[in-house]
Short mmCIF file of C-alpha atoms and ligand atoms in Angstrom, two decimals:
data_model
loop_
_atom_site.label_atom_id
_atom_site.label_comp_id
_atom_site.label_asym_id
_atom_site.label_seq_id
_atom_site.Cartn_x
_atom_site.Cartn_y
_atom_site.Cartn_z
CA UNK A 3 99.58 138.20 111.95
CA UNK A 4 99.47 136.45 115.22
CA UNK A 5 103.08 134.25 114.66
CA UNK A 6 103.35 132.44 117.68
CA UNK A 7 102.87 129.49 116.44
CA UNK A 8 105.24 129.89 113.60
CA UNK A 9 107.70 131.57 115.90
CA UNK A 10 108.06 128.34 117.99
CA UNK A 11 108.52 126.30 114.69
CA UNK A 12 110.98 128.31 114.09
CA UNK A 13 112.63 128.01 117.77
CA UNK A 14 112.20 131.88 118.11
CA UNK A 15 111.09 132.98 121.19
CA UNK A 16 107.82 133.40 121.91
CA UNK A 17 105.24 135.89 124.36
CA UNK A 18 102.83 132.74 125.31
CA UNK A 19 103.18 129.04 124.44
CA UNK A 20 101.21 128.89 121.31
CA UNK A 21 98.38 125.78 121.47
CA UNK A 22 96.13 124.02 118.73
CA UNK A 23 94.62 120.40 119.00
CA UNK A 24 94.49 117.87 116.85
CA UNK A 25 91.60 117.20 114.74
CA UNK A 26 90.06 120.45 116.43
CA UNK A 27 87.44 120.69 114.01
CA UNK A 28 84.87 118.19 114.31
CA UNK A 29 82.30 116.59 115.84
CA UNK A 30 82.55 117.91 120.00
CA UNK A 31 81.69 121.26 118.27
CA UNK A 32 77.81 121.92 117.85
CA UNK A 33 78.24 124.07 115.17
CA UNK A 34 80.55 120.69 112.67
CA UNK A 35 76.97 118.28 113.81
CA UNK A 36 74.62 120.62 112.27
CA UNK A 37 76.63 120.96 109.20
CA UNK A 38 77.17 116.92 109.24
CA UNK A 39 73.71 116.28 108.98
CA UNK A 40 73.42 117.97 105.91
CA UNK A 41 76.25 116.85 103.85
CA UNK A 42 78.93 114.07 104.22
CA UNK A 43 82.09 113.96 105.96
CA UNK A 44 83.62 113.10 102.37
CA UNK A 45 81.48 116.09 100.66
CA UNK A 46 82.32 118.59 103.23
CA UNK A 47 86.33 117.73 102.10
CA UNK A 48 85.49 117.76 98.54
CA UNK A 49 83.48 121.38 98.86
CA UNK A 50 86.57 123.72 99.44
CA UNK A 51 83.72 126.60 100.89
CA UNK A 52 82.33 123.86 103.29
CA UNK A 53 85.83 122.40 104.12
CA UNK A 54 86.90 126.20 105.00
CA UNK A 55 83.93 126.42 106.57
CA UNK A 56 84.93 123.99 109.14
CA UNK A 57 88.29 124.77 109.35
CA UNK A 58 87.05 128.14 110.55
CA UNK A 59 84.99 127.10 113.42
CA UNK A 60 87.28 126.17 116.17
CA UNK A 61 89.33 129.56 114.91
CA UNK A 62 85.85 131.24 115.56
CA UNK A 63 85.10 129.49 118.95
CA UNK A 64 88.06 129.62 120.35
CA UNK A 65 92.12 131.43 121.30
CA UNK A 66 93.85 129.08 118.60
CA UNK A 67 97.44 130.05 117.49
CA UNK A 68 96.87 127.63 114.41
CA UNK A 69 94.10 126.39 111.96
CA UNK A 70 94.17 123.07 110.42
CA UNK A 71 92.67 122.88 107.06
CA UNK A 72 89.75 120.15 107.01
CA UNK A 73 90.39 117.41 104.90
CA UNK A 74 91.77 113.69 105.95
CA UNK A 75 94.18 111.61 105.49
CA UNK A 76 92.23 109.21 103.58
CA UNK A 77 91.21 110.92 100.58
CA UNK A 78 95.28 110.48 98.88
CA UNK A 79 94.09 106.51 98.36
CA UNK A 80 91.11 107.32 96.29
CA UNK A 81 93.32 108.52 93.30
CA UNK A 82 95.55 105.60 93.77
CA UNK A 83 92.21 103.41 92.77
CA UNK A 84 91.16 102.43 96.66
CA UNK A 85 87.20 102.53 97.32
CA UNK A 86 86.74 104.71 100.57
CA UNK A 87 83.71 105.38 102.49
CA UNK A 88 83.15 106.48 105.92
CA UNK A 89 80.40 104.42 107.81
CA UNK A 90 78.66 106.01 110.40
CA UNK A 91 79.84 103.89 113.80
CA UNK A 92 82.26 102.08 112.01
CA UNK A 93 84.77 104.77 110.99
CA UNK A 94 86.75 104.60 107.70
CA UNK A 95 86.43 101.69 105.10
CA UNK A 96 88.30 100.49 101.96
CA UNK A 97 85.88 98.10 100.37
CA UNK A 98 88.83 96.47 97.84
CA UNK A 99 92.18 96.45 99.97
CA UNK A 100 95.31 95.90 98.79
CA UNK A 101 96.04 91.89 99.70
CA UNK A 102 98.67 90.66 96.54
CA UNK A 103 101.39 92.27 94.95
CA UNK A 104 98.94 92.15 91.76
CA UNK A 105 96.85 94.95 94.07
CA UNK A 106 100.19 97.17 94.75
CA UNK A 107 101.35 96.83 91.20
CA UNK A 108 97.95 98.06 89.74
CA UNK A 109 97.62 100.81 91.72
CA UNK A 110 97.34 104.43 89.91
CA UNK A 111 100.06 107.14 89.88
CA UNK A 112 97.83 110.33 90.00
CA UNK A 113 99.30 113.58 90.35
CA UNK A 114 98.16 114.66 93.95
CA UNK A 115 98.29 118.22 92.00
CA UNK A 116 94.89 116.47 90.42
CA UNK A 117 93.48 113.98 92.64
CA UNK A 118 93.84 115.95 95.55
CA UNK A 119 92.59 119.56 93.78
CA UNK A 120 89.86 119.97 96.22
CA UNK A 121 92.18 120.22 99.37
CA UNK A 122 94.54 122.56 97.78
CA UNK A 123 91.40 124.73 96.61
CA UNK A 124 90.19 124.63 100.26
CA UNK A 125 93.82 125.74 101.49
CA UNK A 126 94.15 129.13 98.82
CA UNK A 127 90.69 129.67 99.73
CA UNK A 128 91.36 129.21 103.82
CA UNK A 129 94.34 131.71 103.54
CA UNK A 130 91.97 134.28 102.12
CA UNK A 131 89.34 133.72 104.94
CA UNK A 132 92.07 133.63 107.89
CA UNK A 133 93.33 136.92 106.46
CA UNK A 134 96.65 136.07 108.88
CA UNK A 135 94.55 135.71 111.39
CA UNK A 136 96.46 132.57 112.64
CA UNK A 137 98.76 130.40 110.27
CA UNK A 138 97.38 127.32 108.29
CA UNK A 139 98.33 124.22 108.55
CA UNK A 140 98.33 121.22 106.07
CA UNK A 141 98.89 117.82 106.71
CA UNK A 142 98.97 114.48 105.06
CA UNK A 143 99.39 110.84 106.05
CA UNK A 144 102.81 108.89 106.83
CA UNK A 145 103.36 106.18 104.39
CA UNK A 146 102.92 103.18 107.31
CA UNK A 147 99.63 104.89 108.58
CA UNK A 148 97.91 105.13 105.07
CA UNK A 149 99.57 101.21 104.31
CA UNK A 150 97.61 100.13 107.32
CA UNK A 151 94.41 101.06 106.14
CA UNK A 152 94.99 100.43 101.94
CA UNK A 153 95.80 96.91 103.51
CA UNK A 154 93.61 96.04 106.34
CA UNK A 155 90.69 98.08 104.43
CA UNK A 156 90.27 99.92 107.68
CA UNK A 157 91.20 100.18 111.26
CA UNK A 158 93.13 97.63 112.64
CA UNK A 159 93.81 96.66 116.25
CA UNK A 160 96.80 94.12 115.78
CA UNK A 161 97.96 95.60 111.53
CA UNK A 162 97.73 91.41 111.07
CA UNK A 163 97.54 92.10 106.92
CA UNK A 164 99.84 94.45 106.92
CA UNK A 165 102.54 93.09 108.76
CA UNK A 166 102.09 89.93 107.03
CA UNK A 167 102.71 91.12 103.16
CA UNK A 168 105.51 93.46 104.99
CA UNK A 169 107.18 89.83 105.85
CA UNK A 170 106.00 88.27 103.04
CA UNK A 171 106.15 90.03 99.97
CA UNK A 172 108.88 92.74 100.57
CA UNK A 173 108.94 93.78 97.62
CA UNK A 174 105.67 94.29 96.80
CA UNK A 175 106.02 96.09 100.22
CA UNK A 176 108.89 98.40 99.37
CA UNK A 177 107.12 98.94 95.71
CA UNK A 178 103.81 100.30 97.54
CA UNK A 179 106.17 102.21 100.70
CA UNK A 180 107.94 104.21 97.48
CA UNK A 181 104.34 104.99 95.18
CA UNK A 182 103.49 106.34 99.13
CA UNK A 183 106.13 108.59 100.16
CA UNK A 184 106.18 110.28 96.56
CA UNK A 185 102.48 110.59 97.22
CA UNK A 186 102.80 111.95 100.11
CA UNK A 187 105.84 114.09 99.78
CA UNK A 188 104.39 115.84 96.47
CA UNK A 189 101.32 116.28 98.31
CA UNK A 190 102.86 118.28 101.15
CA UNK A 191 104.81 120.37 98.62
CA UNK A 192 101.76 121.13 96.95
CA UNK A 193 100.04 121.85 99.95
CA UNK A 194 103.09 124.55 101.11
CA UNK A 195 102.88 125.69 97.67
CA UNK A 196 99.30 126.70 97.85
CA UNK A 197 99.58 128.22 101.37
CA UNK A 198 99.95 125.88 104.13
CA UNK A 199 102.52 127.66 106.21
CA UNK A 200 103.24 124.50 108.17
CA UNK A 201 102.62 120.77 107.60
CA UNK A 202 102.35 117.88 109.60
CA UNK A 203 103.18 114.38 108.86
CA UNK A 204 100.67 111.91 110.67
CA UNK A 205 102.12 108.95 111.38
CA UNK A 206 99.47 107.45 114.02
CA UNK A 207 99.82 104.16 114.10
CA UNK A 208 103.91 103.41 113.47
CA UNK A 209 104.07 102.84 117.36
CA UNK A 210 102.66 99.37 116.54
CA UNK A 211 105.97 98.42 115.21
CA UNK A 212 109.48 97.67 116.76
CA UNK A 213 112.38 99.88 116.25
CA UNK A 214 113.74 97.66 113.84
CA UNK A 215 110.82 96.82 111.81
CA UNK A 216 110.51 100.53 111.87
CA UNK A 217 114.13 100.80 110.76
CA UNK A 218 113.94 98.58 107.64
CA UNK A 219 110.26 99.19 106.16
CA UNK A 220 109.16 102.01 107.30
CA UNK A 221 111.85 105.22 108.00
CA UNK A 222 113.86 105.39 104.01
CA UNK A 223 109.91 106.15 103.26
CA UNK A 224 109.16 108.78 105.72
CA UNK A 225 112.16 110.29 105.58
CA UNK A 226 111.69 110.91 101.55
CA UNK A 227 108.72 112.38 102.27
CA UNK A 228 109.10 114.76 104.75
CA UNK A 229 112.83 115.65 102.88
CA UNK A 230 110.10 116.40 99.67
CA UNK A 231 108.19 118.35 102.30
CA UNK A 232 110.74 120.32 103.62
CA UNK A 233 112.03 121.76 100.37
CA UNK A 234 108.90 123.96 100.04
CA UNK A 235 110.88 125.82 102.64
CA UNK A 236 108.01 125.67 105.59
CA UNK A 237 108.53 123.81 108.95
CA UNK A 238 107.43 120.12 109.06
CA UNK A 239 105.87 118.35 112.07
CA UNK A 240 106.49 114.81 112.64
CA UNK A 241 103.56 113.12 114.67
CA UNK A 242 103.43 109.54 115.61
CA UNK A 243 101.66 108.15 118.41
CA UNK A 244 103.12 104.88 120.93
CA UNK A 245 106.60 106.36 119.80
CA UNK A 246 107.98 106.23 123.34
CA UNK A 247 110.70 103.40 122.68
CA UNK A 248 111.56 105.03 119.21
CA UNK A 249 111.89 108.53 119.18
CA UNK A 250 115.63 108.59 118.19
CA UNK A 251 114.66 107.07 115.08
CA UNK A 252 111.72 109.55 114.63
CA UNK A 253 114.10 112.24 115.14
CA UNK A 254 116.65 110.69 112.50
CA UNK A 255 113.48 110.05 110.12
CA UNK A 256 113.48 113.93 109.50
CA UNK A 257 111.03 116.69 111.16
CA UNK A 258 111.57 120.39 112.10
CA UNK A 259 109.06 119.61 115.31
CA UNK A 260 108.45 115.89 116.63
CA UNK A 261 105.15 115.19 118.02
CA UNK A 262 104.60 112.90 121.20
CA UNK A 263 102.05 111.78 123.13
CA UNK A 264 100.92 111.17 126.73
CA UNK A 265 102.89 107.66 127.03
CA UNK A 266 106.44 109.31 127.54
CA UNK A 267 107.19 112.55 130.09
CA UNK A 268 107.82 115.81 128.06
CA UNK A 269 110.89 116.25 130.30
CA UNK A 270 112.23 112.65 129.01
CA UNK A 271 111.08 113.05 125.34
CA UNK A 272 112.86 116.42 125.73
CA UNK A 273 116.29 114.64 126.88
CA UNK A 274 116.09 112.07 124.26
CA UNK A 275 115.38 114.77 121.58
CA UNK A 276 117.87 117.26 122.12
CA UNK A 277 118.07 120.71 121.43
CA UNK A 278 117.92 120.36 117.46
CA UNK A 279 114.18 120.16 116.95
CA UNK A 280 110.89 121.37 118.49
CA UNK A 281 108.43 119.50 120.19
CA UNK A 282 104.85 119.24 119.97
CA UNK A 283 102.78 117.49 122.80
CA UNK A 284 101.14 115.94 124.53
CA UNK A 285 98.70 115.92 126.95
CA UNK A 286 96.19 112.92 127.01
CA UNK A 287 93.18 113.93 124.96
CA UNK A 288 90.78 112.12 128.23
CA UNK A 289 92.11 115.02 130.06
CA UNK A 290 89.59 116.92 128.58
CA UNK A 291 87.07 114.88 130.62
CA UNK A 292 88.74 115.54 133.66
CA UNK A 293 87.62 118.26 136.31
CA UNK A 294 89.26 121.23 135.20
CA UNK A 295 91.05 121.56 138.60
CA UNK A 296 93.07 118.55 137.17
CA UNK A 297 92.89 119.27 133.92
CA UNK A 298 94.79 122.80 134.36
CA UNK A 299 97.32 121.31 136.92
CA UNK A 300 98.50 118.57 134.23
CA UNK A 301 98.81 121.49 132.08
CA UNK A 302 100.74 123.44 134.06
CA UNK A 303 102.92 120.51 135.11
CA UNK A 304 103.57 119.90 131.12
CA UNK A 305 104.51 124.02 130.41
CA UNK A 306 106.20 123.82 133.38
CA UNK A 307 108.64 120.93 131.71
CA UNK A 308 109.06 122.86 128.53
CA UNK A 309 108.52 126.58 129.66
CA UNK A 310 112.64 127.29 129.55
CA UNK A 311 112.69 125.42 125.93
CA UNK A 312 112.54 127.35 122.42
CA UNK A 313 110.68 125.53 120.14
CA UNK A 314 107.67 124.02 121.68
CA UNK A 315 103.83 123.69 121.31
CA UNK A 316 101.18 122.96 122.97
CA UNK A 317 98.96 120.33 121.50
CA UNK A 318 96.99 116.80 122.40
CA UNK A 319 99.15 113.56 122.71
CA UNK A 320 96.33 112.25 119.44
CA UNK A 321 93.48 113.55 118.30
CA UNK A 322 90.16 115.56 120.57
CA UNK A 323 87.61 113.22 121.15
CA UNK A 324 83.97 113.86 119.90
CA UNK A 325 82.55 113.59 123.23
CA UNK A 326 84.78 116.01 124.39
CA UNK A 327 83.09 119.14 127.04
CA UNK A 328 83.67 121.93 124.85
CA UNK A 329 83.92 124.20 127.70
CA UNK A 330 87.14 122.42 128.69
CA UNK A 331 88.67 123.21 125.29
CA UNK A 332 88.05 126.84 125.95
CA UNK A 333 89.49 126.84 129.32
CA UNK A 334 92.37 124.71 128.27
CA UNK A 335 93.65 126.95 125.71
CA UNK A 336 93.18 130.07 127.53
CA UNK A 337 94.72 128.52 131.00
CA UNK A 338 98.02 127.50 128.48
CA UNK A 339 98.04 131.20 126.88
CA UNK A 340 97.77 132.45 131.13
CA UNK A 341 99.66 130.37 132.70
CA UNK A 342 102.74 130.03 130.27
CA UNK A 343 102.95 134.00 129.64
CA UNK A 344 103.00 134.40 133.37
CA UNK A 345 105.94 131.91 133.69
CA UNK A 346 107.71 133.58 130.70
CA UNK A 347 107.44 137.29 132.49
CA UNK A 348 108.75 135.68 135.88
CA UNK A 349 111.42 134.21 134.10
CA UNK A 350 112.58 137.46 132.08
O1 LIG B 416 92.45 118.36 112.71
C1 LIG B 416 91.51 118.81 112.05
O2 LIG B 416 90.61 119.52 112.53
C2 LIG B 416 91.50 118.54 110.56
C3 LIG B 416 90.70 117.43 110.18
C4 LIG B 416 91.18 116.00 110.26
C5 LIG B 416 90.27 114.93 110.05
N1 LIG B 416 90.98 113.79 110.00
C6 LIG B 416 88.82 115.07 109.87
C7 LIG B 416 87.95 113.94 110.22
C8 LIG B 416 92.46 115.45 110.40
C9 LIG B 416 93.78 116.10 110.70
C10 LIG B 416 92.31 114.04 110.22
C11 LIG B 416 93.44 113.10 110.23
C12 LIG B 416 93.18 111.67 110.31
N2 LIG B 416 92.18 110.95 109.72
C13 LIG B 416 94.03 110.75 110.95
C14 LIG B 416 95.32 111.11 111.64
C15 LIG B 416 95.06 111.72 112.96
C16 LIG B 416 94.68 110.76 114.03
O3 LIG B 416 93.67 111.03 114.69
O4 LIG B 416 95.40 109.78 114.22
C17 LIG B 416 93.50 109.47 110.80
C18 LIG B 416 94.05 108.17 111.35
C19 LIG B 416 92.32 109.60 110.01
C20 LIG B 416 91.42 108.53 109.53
C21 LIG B 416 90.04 108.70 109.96
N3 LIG B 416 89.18 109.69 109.51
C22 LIG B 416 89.31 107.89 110.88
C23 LIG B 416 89.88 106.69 111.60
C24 LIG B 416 88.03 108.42 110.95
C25 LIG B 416 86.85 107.82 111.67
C26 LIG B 416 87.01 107.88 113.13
C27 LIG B 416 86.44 109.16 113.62
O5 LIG B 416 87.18 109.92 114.27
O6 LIG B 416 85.26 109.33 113.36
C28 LIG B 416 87.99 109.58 110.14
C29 LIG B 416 86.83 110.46 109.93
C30 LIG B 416 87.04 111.90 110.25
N4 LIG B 416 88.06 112.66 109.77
C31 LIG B 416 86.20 112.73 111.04
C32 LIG B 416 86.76 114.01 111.02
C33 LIG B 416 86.23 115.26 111.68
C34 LIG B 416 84.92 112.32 111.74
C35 LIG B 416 83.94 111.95 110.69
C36 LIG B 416 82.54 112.44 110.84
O7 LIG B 416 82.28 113.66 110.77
O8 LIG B 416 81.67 111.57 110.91
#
């Protein structure tokens, strides 16, 4: 097997810094559109053949040192008893959101084992088709992130809802923050357990709260899931985006890798981090737009921060965009493979 990627989880060193993007299957690829028209974005999860299917594409199309298997993060609130549908130009909706404590305290307690059967079918299934190519990875929502939606019954610019039962009815709060990270955290074991190699925690909308707020109802939670994580013995990624002014908290919260994005300097995310965990970042996904001229000399300015570093990978600061030139993807991966095993050689 190609073990790059898992190399720099594991700090080891490493012959090329190893790249994958976030959310790299989808809909900038030709080949996820034709399937799309055909079946649902909720079907193709549900299908395991069609969800490894897509997984497989950007493996197919392009030099990836990881796949992601194709589910969401969305699909955990179904078996607590949340109504989810995706609406074309409207994104994600939750058509009876959690708004009492009544809500939270009727919520179900499925075994993700059960309620989420599809996604580990899709991941033993994905492990046969990869055939080592490149390692798998699973994932799973952060407890705040998949709050914010179960509340606001969608995407949120402001979190108004959520926020507002977090001040007002903290224990209803803390009650639906614990169902969560046992959710999640038995989910990612599950997921390890059935062949994910590595698993990442998205957390991609906790940069809308303070430190503090962070502190008190946010961080016990994460951190009990990403503990629950870890003891399936594989390396954990902790993403967040807007985490700038609290990434010694993230850090604290529990990860083997920490994922940033575009809003902080690798070199100063790298400071504040230390030497203790890997990092995983972060160039701006609009990059990709970007005359490749540009686009490879913000690349190479980004290795170039993190080049003498065990422990790092390549990746987006969020996820690819669907409008996204797909010829910049290819050139982008290849130019981090070129340029970063050249700088390794000239280093040796
Ligand atoms: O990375 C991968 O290739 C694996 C697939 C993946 C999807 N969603 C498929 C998807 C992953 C890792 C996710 C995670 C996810 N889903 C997150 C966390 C990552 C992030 O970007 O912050 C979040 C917040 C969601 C929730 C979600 N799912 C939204 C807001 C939307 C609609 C907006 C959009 O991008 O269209 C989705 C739908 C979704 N999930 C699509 C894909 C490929 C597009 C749906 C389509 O095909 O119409």
């Amino acid at each position: 097997m190609q073990t790059r990627f898992l190399d720099a989880c594991h700090g080891q060193p490493v012959d090329a810094v190893p790249i994958w993007l976030m959310r790299q299957a989808g809909r900038y690829m030709a080949e996820y559109r034709t399937l799309r028209q055909q079946y649902g974005i909720l079907d193709i999860i549900k299908t395991p053949e069609l969800a490894v299917e897509v997984t497989m594409q950007p493996i197919n199309a392009f030099n990836l040192d990881a796949a992601i298997i194709f589910a969401d993060i969305l699909p955990l609130l179904e078996g607590l008893g949340l109504d989810l549908s995706f609406i074309k130009g409207e994104g994600p909706v939750i058509h009876n959101p959690l708004r009492t404590p009544a809500d939270i305290a009727a919520l179900s307690r499925p075994d993700p084992r059960d309620s989420l059967a599809f996604t580990l079918n899709a991941i033993r299934l994905a492990r046969q088709e990869l055939a080592d190519r490149v390692p798998l990875i699973g994932f799973s929502g952060a407890p705040f992130t998949l709050a914010s939606y179960a509340i606001e019954g969608g995407s949120s610019r402001n979190y108004i809802l959520s926020k507002s039962l977090m001040y007002e009815q903290p224990q209803a709060w803390h009650s639906l923050m614990e169902l969560l990270a046992y959710q999640v955290g038995e989910y990612l074991y599950a997921q390890a357990e059935a062949g994910a190699q590595v698993l990442q925690l998205f957390d991609s909308w906790v940069g809308a709260l303070s430190p503090v707020d962070y502190q008190t109802y946010v961080m016990p939670y994460s951190g009990q899931a990403i503990k629950r994580a870890q003891e399936a013995g594989v390396p954990v990624i902790h993403f967040g985006t807007s985490t700038a002014g609290m990434l010694p908290l993230i850090k604290a919260t529990g990860g083997d890798i920490i994922g940033v994005d575009w809003r902080i300097e690798l070199s100063q995310a790298r400071a504040i981090l230390g030497e203790e965990v890997g990092i995983q970042g972060n160039i701006d996904p609009v990059l990709l737009y970007a005359p490749l001229p540009i686009l490879k000399e913000r690349a190479a300015a980004i290795i170039d921060q993190m080049i003498d570093r065990p422990g790092y990978i390549f990746n987006l600061g969020h996820g690819i965009l669907p409008t996204t030139p797909v010829e910049h993807v290819a050139a982008l991966i290849d130019f981090v493979h070129d340029y970063s095993s050249e700088r390794l050689r000239a280093d040796d």
